[in-house]
Amino acid sequence: MRWFMRLIRRERLERELDREIEFHVEAEIARLVEEGMTPLEARRRALAAFGGLEPIRERARDARGTRWVEQIWQDLRYAARVLRRSPGFALAAIASLAIGIGANIALFTVADALLLRPLPVDRPEQLVSLNRVGGGELFSHPAFLKFQRAVPIARFTAGSSTARTQISIGGQTELVIGQLVTGDWFDVLGVQAAAGRVLTVGDTRELGGTAIVVLSHEFWRRRFASDPAVIGTTVVVNKVPMTIAGVAAPGFSGLSVGNRVDLWLPVTMQAEVRYYTNSWTENADPRKPWLPQEGIAFLNVLARLPDEASRAAAPAQMAQVHQQSVEAQAKALLDPAQRDQRLRERLELVPAWRGNSLVRESYTEPLRVLMITTALVLLIGCANLASLVLARGSARAREFSLRLALGAGRGRIVRQLLTESLLLATVGGAVAIVVARWAASGLLRLASSTATPIPLDLPFDGRIMLFALAISVLTGVAFGLMPALQLSRAGATDGLKTGGRVTSASGRDVRVPFGRVLIVAQVTLALTLLVGAVAFVRTFNNLLTLHTGFEREHVVAARFEPRLAGFGKEQWPALAERLLSEARGVPGVRSASIAVNGALTGATRLSGGIVVEGQPSRVGPEWSLREEMIGLDYFETLGIPVLRGRAFRSTDVDGAPKVAVISEAMAKRFFGDVDPLGKRFGYGTPPEVEVVGIVRDAKVDGPRRVVPNIAYYPLLQNPDDLANNLYVRVSTSPEAVKPTLLAALSRAEPSLAIREVVTLAELTGRTVTRERLMSQLTSAFGLLAVAVAALGLYATISYSVARRTNELGVRLALGASPASVRWLVLRETLLVVGAGCVTGLILSVVALRYVGTLLFGLTPNDPTTLAAATVTLLTISLLAAIIPAVRAARTDPIRALRAE
């Protein structure tokens, strides 16, 4: 670091250098005076002997090793002065760079948090998740205990899927996100308590466990204002009084990235808190506590492999334990097909250092596309700025010629111009960080299916700052290097001879060909982005306008969790009657019904192993069946027509013959050409459920999803099932009905927390949130790219017209008409834009094939999409060229020739 010390002591070293030089000069003068010279002549002879003092100073400065830093500082100061003299250009460049770089930083921030960042736990690289290939990701609690006992070299823990949980605090009831976990959850993950304590193994030794709850730090801050006094107090969770034991460390909100957990409960409290969701049941009774039952899988199992020995030996030991369990369970299956399928199941260990995330699965591909899109927008901006730098640099040709004439090398000119570009990019990058913080939060809001943004932590730490610095430097080099190399080719006398109108010794304007290449590149990329924008907008519109098989605009859904509020099958009939009675009394309501899962909720009940009367048993995903428990008037309320047979009646109650209404898809898949009315299906032999009706297919999982095989059962025949959704069909504005309906349901049962009241149109919109995000962002980026390309086209043509003033004046003086001059400029524009459109169309087709899985209702080479984008770009390009063309036609021949 000696050079650094010499740098910061530069002024002191300069003074010492001056004193030392003066000492030697005075010594030489004194010697010459002693030889008889006059003092004036002695000084002249001494300075001549030294050969000038300034070269000596320069050699001394070179010897310090700090000259390069001083020159960089000199270049920076000069670049700042140059940009300060052109504030309009500097502000426009910084603004465009801030938008382009900021968009890239924002998307990288979200992608980093969702795709790349490890979990906020201790040594996440040691964690693996257990997965049953061919059987799902869930395990039973007995299976979890077997792993713990049989594989001691690994540390195991397990947790359920997250679920809605009703919590009452001080008489106020709300729905939060809860998770059941084993007592070693926090210990294995290495998550400490921020206040109080976390769960321990002792809290889950016995069935029923300890009635305690651990809060997430974010929920503690949001709901209790980080009050430490809440530790030890009692809250009511799903009608069960529980003590707040502690608060988890800040930053930890579960292992599902993009989905928060508000509180953790002991897994032994499953039956008490009525956790009856996200499970797979086989030869078990889900009405009894789940923990002792081998046939109820509801836990995600994690293992920590702390060293190389465990990572080498544990997988084989786990696979052996799992294989023994699979063989034991397969023996209990009577159906040979199901037995064979179970025996093919195997165990897989998946690295869990990033956690799991449905949000990640849904948005990985869109994020990649958007990152490529923003990179292309920034590239277009770089090409545009390169054109502007060339235009400004050509106007500075006289300055560069003087520099070359005074001894500056070409490398010195390139370095100075590149310094100006890097300064612009650095300032733009600094502003971009502010833009990115706002844009990243906005991106999460756009990607959210509800009013609440996706709970994703977006820290602006060293990783983000390093990315911002890297992309800023690369941007500066991208738009500054080629113009610097082009402008530095001028000879020492070119700018002095021609006043800066040419930039080569031959008198040929080298800027125009390179500028046209930049324009072609901008048009190519802009058209590609515009085609993508049109494709995604049409995809989103196709999904929204697709007929889903049920009414969306005039059906309002209220969602709630009666089981969490303490209602069982004994209290449910009375509650359902009160809810329906109040709902039917709301002004504007035509009909009302209830359902367990319902349409567009994301909740499903899938079953396999269905036996159809007179047919063999079949297994496989294509033979899975979606089962739906519904109330009376459900089809009428949702506008699903009964095609054949009948809907449910009030006589279809518990104890009466079991009946079902099936969808067209199920009728075709399970019954083929046989008329299903009157036929039976089910799980036993012989099957006992009779088909009494067929309804039209409905895309109950969203317009993009495949129409499922659906069997509708009457709720009156299934008293163990409690409805979670109430639907009303309205004849007035749904927005006017929503608050009234919410108030009516609250009157019917004040202790029931209503999750939300929404229209089916809103729920449909949530299923295409990804497509909406893509259409909005690609449209914005596409229009921005076209605007930047049009600006670059305008600047290039305007500069070309200004440079060709004498040529245009000669043409007009020799009899050319203004119209021919206008056409001359427009023709050259069309040639450049046309070349960009041809290459852009080729690139667009290739790009759309890459994102083909994200499209819906159109092909990658859809002619309407390509034509719409091309016509739009050509129109905007012609508009950008008209003003310079008109200005060229108005050139005064006399003034143009006189200026020469």
Short mmCIF file of C-alpha atoms in Angstrom, two decimals, residues 420-853:
data_model
loop_
_atom_site.label_atom_id
_atom_site.label_comp_id
_atom_site.label_asym_id
_atom_site.label_seq_id
_atom_site.Cartn_x
_atom_site.Cartn_y
_atom_site.Cartn_z
CA GLU A 420 -17.29 9.97 -19.68
CA SER A 421 -19.46 6.95 -20.49
CA LEU A 422 -18.56 5.17 -17.25
CA LEU A 423 -19.29 8.32 -15.27
CA LEU A 424 -22.72 8.53 -16.85
CA ALA A 425 -23.35 4.83 -16.21
CA THR A 426 -22.19 5.07 -12.59
CA VAL A 427 -24.43 8.03 -11.81
CA GLY A 428 -27.28 6.28 -13.64
CA GLY A 429 -26.61 3.13 -11.63
CA ALA A 430 -26.72 5.07 -8.35
CA VAL A 431 -30.11 6.52 -9.29
CA ALA A 432 -31.15 3.05 -10.50
CA ILE A 433 -30.75 1.62 -6.99
CA VAL A 434 -33.46 4.00 -5.76
CA VAL A 435 -35.63 3.06 -8.74
CA ALA A 436 -35.00 -0.64 -8.10
CA ARG A 437 -36.13 -0.51 -4.47
CA TRP A 438 -39.47 0.92 -5.55
CA ALA A 439 -39.75 -1.32 -8.62
CA ALA A 440 -38.98 -4.55 -6.73
CA SER A 441 -41.78 -3.90 -4.24
CA GLY A 442 -44.11 -3.01 -7.11
CA LEU A 443 -43.17 -6.23 -8.87
CA LEU A 444 -44.25 -8.24 -5.83
CA ARG A 445 -47.57 -6.40 -5.76
CA LEU A 446 -48.13 -7.16 -9.45
CA ALA A 447 -47.25 -10.81 -8.94
CA SER A 448 -49.63 -11.17 -5.98
CA SER A 449 -53.06 -12.67 -6.49
CA THR A 450 -54.53 -10.61 -3.63
CA ALA A 451 -54.15 -7.07 -2.31
CA THR A 452 -51.39 -8.29 0.03
CA PRO A 453 -47.97 -8.47 -1.70
CA ILE A 454 -46.11 -11.78 -1.79
CA PRO A 455 -44.25 -11.99 1.56
CA LEU A 456 -40.74 -12.07 0.15
CA ASP A 457 -37.79 -10.48 1.89
CA LEU A 458 -35.90 -8.19 -0.52
CA PRO A 459 -32.71 -7.05 1.21
CA PHE A 460 -30.47 -4.61 -0.65
CA ASP A 461 -27.25 -6.14 0.63
CA GLY A 462 -23.77 -6.63 -0.79
CA ARG A 463 -24.98 -9.12 -3.42
CA ILE A 464 -27.39 -6.59 -4.88
CA MET A 465 -24.89 -3.74 -4.68
CA LEU A 466 -22.24 -5.84 -6.42
CA PHE A 467 -24.72 -6.69 -9.18
CA ALA A 468 -25.65 -3.02 -9.51
CA LEU A 469 -21.97 -2.03 -9.80
CA ALA A 470 -21.24 -4.78 -12.32
CA ILE A 471 -24.18 -3.98 -14.58
CA SER A 472 -23.44 -0.25 -14.41
CA VAL A 473 -19.83 -0.76 -15.48
CA LEU A 474 -20.81 -3.18 -18.24
CA THR A 475 -23.44 -0.71 -19.46
CA GLY A 476 -20.90 2.11 -19.56
CA VAL A 477 -18.49 -0.03 -21.56
CA ALA A 478 -21.30 -1.27 -23.82
CA PHE A 479 -22.42 2.15 -25.02
CA GLY A 480 -19.06 3.91 -24.71
CA LEU A 481 -16.39 1.64 -26.12
CA MET A 482 -17.37 1.38 -29.80
CA PRO A 483 -18.11 5.13 -30.19
CA ALA A 484 -14.78 5.87 -28.52
CA LEU A 485 -12.95 3.61 -30.96
CA GLN A 486 -14.81 5.14 -33.91
CA LEU A 487 -14.17 8.73 -32.87
CA SER A 488 -10.50 8.12 -32.06
CA ARG A 489 -9.79 7.14 -35.68
CA ALA A 490 -9.74 10.77 -36.82
CA GLY A 491 -6.40 12.15 -37.98
CA ALA A 492 -4.69 15.07 -36.31
CA THR A 493 -5.64 17.46 -39.16
CA ASP A 494 -9.14 16.19 -40.10
CA GLY A 495 -11.11 18.24 -37.61
CA LEU A 496 -8.94 21.31 -38.16
CA LYS A 497 -9.33 21.21 -41.96
CA THR A 498 -13.09 20.58 -42.14
CA GLY A 499 -14.38 22.23 -39.00
CA GLY A 500 -15.45 18.95 -37.55
CA ARG A 501 -17.77 17.88 -40.36
CA VAL A 502 -15.86 14.68 -41.19
CA THR A 503 -14.12 12.20 -38.98
CA SER A 504 -11.61 10.46 -41.23
CA ALA A 505 -8.63 11.47 -43.29
CA SER A 506 -10.37 10.42 -46.44
CA GLY A 507 -13.28 12.74 -45.82
CA ARG A 508 -15.69 9.82 -45.42
CA ASP A 509 -18.20 10.06 -42.53
CA VAL A 510 -17.57 6.84 -40.67
CA ARG A 511 -20.27 7.60 -38.11
CA VAL A 512 -23.19 7.11 -40.42
CA PRO A 513 -22.59 3.42 -41.32
CA PHE A 514 -21.98 2.48 -37.69
CA GLY A 515 -24.97 4.59 -36.66
CA ARG A 516 -27.14 2.70 -39.12
CA VAL A 517 -25.92 -0.59 -37.70
CA LEU A 518 -26.98 0.62 -34.27
CA ILE A 519 -30.40 1.61 -35.60
CA VAL A 520 -30.88 -1.80 -37.25
CA ALA A 521 -29.94 -3.45 -33.94
CA GLN A 522 -32.36 -1.24 -32.01
CA VAL A 523 -35.22 -1.93 -34.42
CA THR A 524 -34.50 -5.67 -34.32
CA LEU A 525 -34.60 -5.83 -30.53
CA ALA A 526 -37.52 -3.42 -30.24
CA LEU A 527 -39.62 -5.48 -32.66
CA THR A 528 -38.76 -8.67 -30.77
CA LEU A 529 -39.90 -7.13 -27.49
CA LEU A 530 -43.01 -5.67 -29.10
CA VAL A 531 -43.97 -9.04 -30.59
CA GLY A 532 -43.51 -10.62 -27.17
CA ALA A 533 -45.67 -7.93 -25.58
CA VAL A 534 -48.47 -8.44 -28.10
CA ALA A 535 -48.26 -12.22 -27.62
CA PHE A 536 -48.52 -12.02 -23.83
CA VAL A 537 -51.33 -9.44 -23.96
CA ARG A 538 -53.27 -11.70 -26.32
CA THR A 539 -52.54 -14.69 -24.06
CA PHE A 540 -53.92 -12.85 -21.04
CA ASN A 541 -56.98 -11.72 -23.00
CA ASN A 542 -57.57 -15.26 -24.31
CA LEU A 543 -57.55 -16.62 -20.77
CA LEU A 544 -59.89 -13.96 -19.41
CA THR A 545 -62.39 -14.32 -22.25
CA LEU A 546 -62.30 -18.13 -22.31
CA HIS A 547 -65.63 -19.66 -21.36
CA THR A 548 -65.04 -21.56 -18.12
CA GLY A 549 -68.39 -23.31 -17.99
CA PHE A 550 -69.88 -21.23 -15.18
CA GLU A 551 -71.03 -17.66 -14.53
CA ARG A 552 -68.30 -15.38 -13.20
CA GLU A 553 -69.46 -11.78 -13.32
CA HIS A 554 -72.62 -12.13 -11.23
CA VAL A 555 -71.61 -14.76 -8.69
CA VAL A 556 -70.14 -13.68 -5.35
CA ALA A 557 -68.26 -16.12 -3.11
CA ALA A 558 -67.73 -15.86 0.64
CA ARG A 559 -64.91 -18.00 2.03
CA PHE A 560 -64.60 -19.13 5.65
CA GLU A 561 -63.35 -22.00 7.86
CA PRO A 562 -66.20 -23.26 10.12
CA ARG A 563 -64.14 -26.13 11.54
CA LEU A 564 -61.52 -23.68 12.77
CA ALA A 565 -64.25 -21.73 14.57
CA GLY A 566 -65.11 -24.85 16.59
CA PHE A 567 -68.02 -26.17 14.54
CA GLY A 568 -68.36 -29.90 14.04
CA LYS A 569 -70.80 -32.03 12.11
CA GLU A 570 -73.34 -31.72 14.91
CA GLN A 571 -73.41 -27.90 14.83
CA TRP A 572 -72.87 -27.55 11.09
CA PRO A 573 -76.45 -28.04 9.77
CA ALA A 574 -77.81 -25.24 11.95
CA LEU A 575 -74.92 -22.93 11.03
CA ALA A 576 -75.35 -23.68 7.30
CA GLU A 577 -79.06 -22.89 7.51
CA ARG A 578 -78.37 -19.56 9.26
CA LEU A 579 -75.72 -18.58 6.69
CA LEU A 580 -77.91 -19.46 3.72
CA SER A 581 -80.96 -17.74 5.23
CA GLU A 582 -79.06 -14.51 5.83
CA ALA A 583 -77.45 -14.66 2.38
CA ARG A 584 -80.79 -15.15 0.60
CA GLY A 585 -82.17 -12.13 2.43
CA VAL A 586 -79.52 -9.79 1.00
CA PRO A 587 -81.08 -7.42 -1.58
CA GLY A 588 -80.18 -8.43 -5.12
CA VAL A 589 -79.46 -12.10 -4.33
CA ARG A 590 -81.31 -14.52 -6.63
CA SER A 591 -80.03 -17.83 -5.25
CA ALA A 592 -77.46 -19.17 -2.79
CA SER A 593 -75.60 -22.42 -2.21
CA ILE A 594 -72.58 -23.83 -0.43
CA ALA A 595 -69.65 -26.11 -1.28
CA VAL A 596 -66.67 -27.67 0.47
CA ASN A 597 -63.88 -26.78 -1.98
CA GLY A 598 -65.74 -24.87 -4.66
CA ALA A 599 -64.58 -23.29 -7.88
CA LEU A 600 -61.32 -21.34 -8.26
CA THR A 601 -60.25 -21.70 -4.62
CA GLY A 602 -57.16 -23.80 -5.26
CA ALA A 603 -58.48 -26.45 -2.84
CA THR A 604 -59.07 -29.90 -4.27
CA ARG A 605 -60.01 -33.36 -3.10
CA LEU A 606 -58.51 -35.93 -5.44
CA SER A 607 -59.17 -39.64 -5.25
CA GLY A 608 -57.78 -42.67 -7.03
CA GLY A 609 -58.74 -46.30 -7.28
CA ILE A 610 -62.31 -45.56 -8.39
CA VAL A 611 -64.27 -48.69 -9.27
CA VAL A 612 -66.87 -48.39 -12.05
CA GLU A 613 -69.68 -50.87 -12.28
CA GLY A 614 -68.85 -53.54 -14.82
CA GLN A 615 -65.29 -52.30 -15.42
CA PRO A 616 -61.86 -53.27 -14.02
CA SER A 617 -60.09 -51.06 -11.47
CA ARG A 618 -57.67 -48.53 -12.99
CA VAL A 619 -54.84 -46.51 -11.46
CA GLY A 620 -52.82 -43.58 -12.74
CA PRO A 621 -53.10 -39.79 -12.87
CA GLU A 622 -55.48 -39.88 -15.84
CA TRP A 623 -57.92 -41.92 -13.74
CA SER A 624 -57.88 -39.58 -10.74
CA LEU A 625 -61.18 -38.07 -9.75
CA ARG A 626 -61.93 -34.66 -8.26
CA GLU A 627 -64.69 -34.99 -5.66
CA GLU A 628 -66.84 -32.00 -4.69
CA MET A 629 -69.43 -31.80 -1.89
CA ILE A 630 -72.11 -29.25 -2.74
CA GLY A 631 -75.40 -27.98 -1.39
CA LEU A 632 -78.75 -27.59 -3.07
CA ASP A 633 -79.04 -25.07 -5.93
CA TYR A 634 -75.27 -25.15 -6.52
CA PHE A 635 -75.53 -25.64 -10.29
CA GLU A 636 -78.22 -22.98 -10.59
CA THR A 637 -76.21 -20.49 -8.55
CA LEU A 638 -72.99 -20.95 -10.52
CA GLY A 639 -74.77 -21.23 -13.86
CA ILE A 640 -73.58 -24.77 -14.62
CA PRO A 641 -76.28 -26.38 -16.77
CA VAL A 642 -77.49 -29.90 -16.11
CA LEU A 643 -77.26 -31.57 -19.52
CA ARG A 644 -78.98 -34.84 -18.67
CA GLY A 645 -80.66 -36.33 -15.64
CA ARG A 646 -81.31 -34.18 -12.57
CA ALA A 647 -79.63 -32.07 -9.93
CA PHE A 648 -79.71 -32.87 -6.21
CA ARG A 649 -82.94 -32.77 -4.24
CA SER A 650 -83.80 -32.22 -0.61
CA THR A 651 -84.47 -35.96 -0.35
CA ASP A 652 -80.82 -36.82 -1.08
CA VAL A 653 -79.92 -37.01 2.60
CA ASP A 654 -77.82 -39.22 4.84
CA GLY A 655 -79.34 -42.68 4.82
CA ALA A 656 -80.92 -42.33 1.38
CA PRO A 657 -79.35 -44.12 -1.64
CA LYS A 658 -76.03 -42.48 -2.45
CA VAL A 659 -76.12 -40.37 -5.62
CA ALA A 660 -73.74 -38.22 -7.64
CA VAL A 661 -73.80 -35.82 -10.56
CA ILE A 662 -70.77 -36.13 -12.82
CA SER A 663 -69.11 -33.87 -15.38
CA GLU A 664 -68.95 -34.54 -19.11
CA ALA A 665 -65.21 -35.27 -18.80
CA MET A 666 -65.80 -37.93 -16.15
CA ALA A 667 -68.64 -39.47 -18.15
CA LYS A 668 -66.38 -39.79 -21.19
CA ARG A 669 -63.30 -40.99 -19.29
CA PHE A 670 -64.90 -43.52 -16.93
CA PHE A 671 -67.95 -44.69 -18.90
CA GLY A 672 -66.93 -44.25 -22.53
CA ASP A 673 -69.83 -44.77 -24.92
CA VAL A 674 -72.05 -46.30 -22.22
CA ASP A 675 -74.86 -44.10 -20.88
CA PRO A 676 -73.71 -43.34 -17.28
CA LEU A 677 -77.18 -42.42 -15.95
CA GLY A 678 -78.22 -45.09 -13.49
CA LYS A 679 -74.75 -46.63 -13.43
CA ARG A 680 -72.74 -46.92 -10.22
CA PHE A 681 -69.18 -46.16 -9.14
CA GLY A 682 -67.28 -45.86 -5.88
CA TYR A 683 -64.56 -47.48 -3.81
CA GLY A 684 -66.18 -50.69 -2.68
CA THR A 685 -67.34 -53.80 -4.47
CA PRO A 686 -69.98 -53.48 -5.64
CA PRO A 687 -69.85 -49.66 -5.99
CA GLU A 688 -72.73 -47.88 -4.27
CA VAL A 689 -72.90 -44.33 -5.75
CA GLU A 690 -75.50 -43.93 -8.51
CA VAL A 691 -75.08 -41.38 -11.29
CA VAL A 692 -78.27 -39.28 -11.46
CA GLY A 693 -77.11 -36.39 -13.65
CA ILE A 694 -74.49 -35.05 -16.03
CA VAL A 695 -73.43 -31.39 -16.03
CA ARG A 696 -71.37 -29.34 -18.42
CA ASP A 697 -67.60 -29.35 -17.94
CA ALA A 698 -66.28 -26.47 -15.86
CA LYS A 699 -62.71 -25.18 -15.56
CA VAL A 700 -62.97 -25.00 -11.77
CA ASP A 701 -59.17 -24.71 -11.36
CA GLY A 702 -58.79 -21.79 -13.76
CA PRO A 703 -58.92 -21.20 -17.52
CA ARG A 704 -55.40 -22.51 -18.16
CA ARG A 705 -55.88 -25.79 -16.32
CA VAL A 706 -57.20 -28.95 -17.94
CA VAL A 707 -60.88 -29.73 -17.34
CA PRO A 708 -60.85 -32.30 -14.51
CA ASN A 709 -62.97 -35.39 -14.02
CA ILE A 710 -65.46 -34.18 -11.40
CA ALA A 711 -67.97 -36.07 -9.28
CA TYR A 712 -70.39 -33.86 -7.33
CA TYR A 713 -71.89 -35.33 -4.15
CA PRO A 714 -74.72 -33.83 -2.05
CA LEU A 715 -73.54 -32.34 1.24
CA LEU A 716 -76.67 -33.67 2.90
CA GLN A 717 -75.37 -37.21 2.35
CA ASN A 718 -71.91 -36.39 3.72
CA PRO A 719 -72.40 -34.99 7.23
CA ASP A 720 -68.67 -35.20 8.04
CA ASP A 721 -67.85 -32.55 5.42
CA LEU A 722 -68.25 -28.88 6.33
CA ALA A 723 -68.56 -26.31 3.56
CA ASN A 724 -65.92 -23.59 3.32
CA ASN A 725 -67.57 -21.54 0.58
CA LEU A 726 -70.91 -19.84 0.15
CA TYR A 727 -71.99 -18.65 -3.31
CA VAL A 728 -74.73 -16.18 -4.21
CA ARG A 729 -75.98 -15.28 -7.67
CA VAL A 730 -76.90 -11.61 -7.88
CA SER A 731 -79.05 -9.58 -10.21
CA THR A 732 -77.43 -6.24 -9.32
CA SER A 733 -73.87 -4.95 -9.08
CA PRO A 734 -71.68 -7.51 -7.26
CA GLU A 735 -69.66 -4.68 -5.69
CA ALA A 736 -72.83 -3.36 -4.04
CA VAL A 737 -73.72 -6.80 -2.70
CA LYS A 738 -70.30 -7.67 -1.21
CA PRO A 739 -70.36 -5.47 1.93
CA THR A 740 -74.00 -6.31 2.61
CA LEU A 741 -73.32 -10.04 2.28
CA LEU A 742 -70.32 -9.78 4.62
CA ALA A 743 -72.43 -8.02 7.23
CA ALA A 744 -75.23 -10.61 6.88
CA LEU A 745 -72.84 -13.55 7.38
CA SER A 746 -71.26 -11.85 10.39
CA ARG A 747 -74.73 -11.49 11.93
CA ALA A 748 -75.43 -15.15 11.30
CA GLU A 749 -72.32 -16.20 13.24
CA PRO A 750 -70.07 -13.51 14.82
CA SER A 751 -67.39 -16.08 15.82
CA LEU A 752 -66.87 -17.17 12.20
CA ALA A 753 -63.95 -15.32 10.61
CA ILE A 754 -64.80 -14.52 6.98
CA ARG A 755 -61.66 -14.92 4.92
CA GLU A 756 -62.90 -12.79 2.02
CA VAL A 757 -65.91 -11.92 -0.12
CA VAL A 758 -65.06 -11.85 -3.83
CA THR A 759 -66.64 -12.41 -7.23
CA LEU A 760 -65.78 -15.44 -9.31
CA ALA A 761 -64.39 -13.00 -11.87
CA GLU A 762 -61.86 -11.85 -9.28
CA LEU A 763 -60.98 -15.44 -8.40
CA THR A 764 -60.55 -16.15 -12.11
CA GLY A 765 -58.18 -13.20 -12.34
CA ARG A 766 -56.09 -14.69 -9.53
CA THR A 767 -55.56 -17.89 -11.49
CA VAL A 768 -53.95 -15.88 -14.29
CA THR A 769 -51.84 -13.59 -12.09
CA ARG A 770 -48.69 -14.80 -13.79
CA GLU A 771 -50.10 -14.03 -17.22
CA ARG A 772 -51.28 -10.60 -16.06
CA LEU A 773 -47.80 -9.83 -14.74
CA MET A 774 -46.23 -10.92 -18.02
CA SER A 775 -48.67 -8.92 -20.16
CA GLN A 776 -48.26 -5.73 -18.11
CA LEU A 777 -44.48 -5.81 -17.81
CA THR A 778 -43.73 -6.95 -21.34
CA SER A 779 -46.12 -4.28 -22.65
CA ALA A 780 -44.35 -1.61 -20.63
CA PHE A 781 -40.90 -2.82 -21.70
CA GLY A 782 -41.99 -3.26 -25.32
CA LEU A 783 -43.38 0.26 -25.57
CA LEU A 784 -40.31 1.63 -23.80
CA ALA A 785 -38.06 -0.21 -26.26
CA VAL A 786 -40.00 1.16 -29.23
CA ALA A 787 -39.88 4.69 -27.80
CA VAL A 788 -36.11 4.46 -27.23
CA ALA A 789 -35.55 3.03 -30.71
CA ALA A 790 -37.71 5.78 -32.25
CA LEU A 791 -35.74 8.40 -30.32
CA GLY A 792 -32.48 6.92 -31.56
CA LEU A 793 -33.83 6.83 -35.11
CA TYR A 794 -34.92 10.45 -34.87
CA ALA A 795 -31.55 11.55 -33.48
CA THR A 796 -29.60 9.66 -36.12
CA ILE A 797 -31.68 10.96 -39.05
CA SER A 798 -31.63 14.52 -37.69
CA TYR A 799 -27.88 14.42 -37.34
CA SER A 800 -27.48 12.91 -40.81
CA VAL A 801 -29.65 15.67 -42.32
CA ALA A 802 -27.65 18.33 -40.50
CA ARG A 803 -24.39 16.84 -41.78
CA ARG A 804 -25.70 16.70 -45.35
CA THR A 805 -26.88 20.31 -45.52
CA ASN A 806 -24.56 21.19 -48.41
CA GLU A 807 -25.53 18.05 -50.37
CA LEU A 808 -29.25 18.74 -49.92
CA GLY A 809 -28.70 22.39 -50.84
CA VAL A 810 -26.93 21.38 -54.05
CA ARG A 811 -29.76 18.96 -54.91
CA LEU A 812 -32.38 21.67 -54.39
CA ALA A 813 -30.29 24.23 -56.30
CA LEU A 814 -30.04 21.85 -59.25
CA GLY A 815 -33.82 21.48 -59.43
CA ALA A 816 -34.74 18.69 -57.05
CA SER A 817 -38.22 19.13 -55.59
CA PRO A 818 -38.85 19.24 -51.80
CA ALA A 819 -40.96 16.09 -52.18
CA SER A 820 -38.05 14.19 -53.70
CA VAL A 821 -35.79 15.32 -50.83
CA ARG A 822 -38.39 14.18 -48.30
CA TRP A 823 -38.66 10.82 -50.05
CA LEU A 824 -34.86 10.55 -50.11
CA VAL A 825 -34.73 10.79 -46.32
CA LEU A 826 -37.77 8.56 -45.79
CA ARG A 827 -36.46 5.95 -48.22
CA GLU A 828 -33.18 5.66 -46.37
CA THR A 829 -35.13 5.39 -43.12
CA LEU A 830 -37.35 2.65 -44.52
CA LEU A 831 -34.32 0.69 -45.71
CA VAL A 832 -32.75 0.77 -42.26
CA VAL A 833 -36.03 0.06 -40.42
CA GLY A 834 -36.96 -2.63 -42.96
CA ALA A 835 -33.68 -4.43 -42.39
CA GLY A 836 -34.32 -4.30 -38.64
CA CYS A 837 -37.88 -5.61 -39.08
CA VAL A 838 -36.73 -8.61 -41.16
CA THR A 839 -34.15 -9.67 -38.59
CA GLY A 840 -36.57 -8.80 -35.80
CA LEU A 841 -39.29 -11.07 -37.19
CA ILE A 842 -36.85 -13.98 -37.43
CA LEU A 843 -35.66 -13.40 -33.87
CA SER A 844 -39.26 -12.98 -32.65
CA VAL A 845 -40.35 -16.38 -33.94
CA VAL A 846 -37.35 -18.02 -32.27
CA ALA A 847 -38.05 -16.17 -29.00
CA LEU A 848 -41.74 -17.11 -28.97
CA ARG A 849 -40.83 -20.75 -29.46
CA TYR A 850 -38.64 -20.45 -26.36
CA VAL A 851 -41.56 -19.09 -24.27
CA GLY A 852 -44.18 -21.24 -25.96
CA THR A 853 -45.30 -22.83 -22.67
#
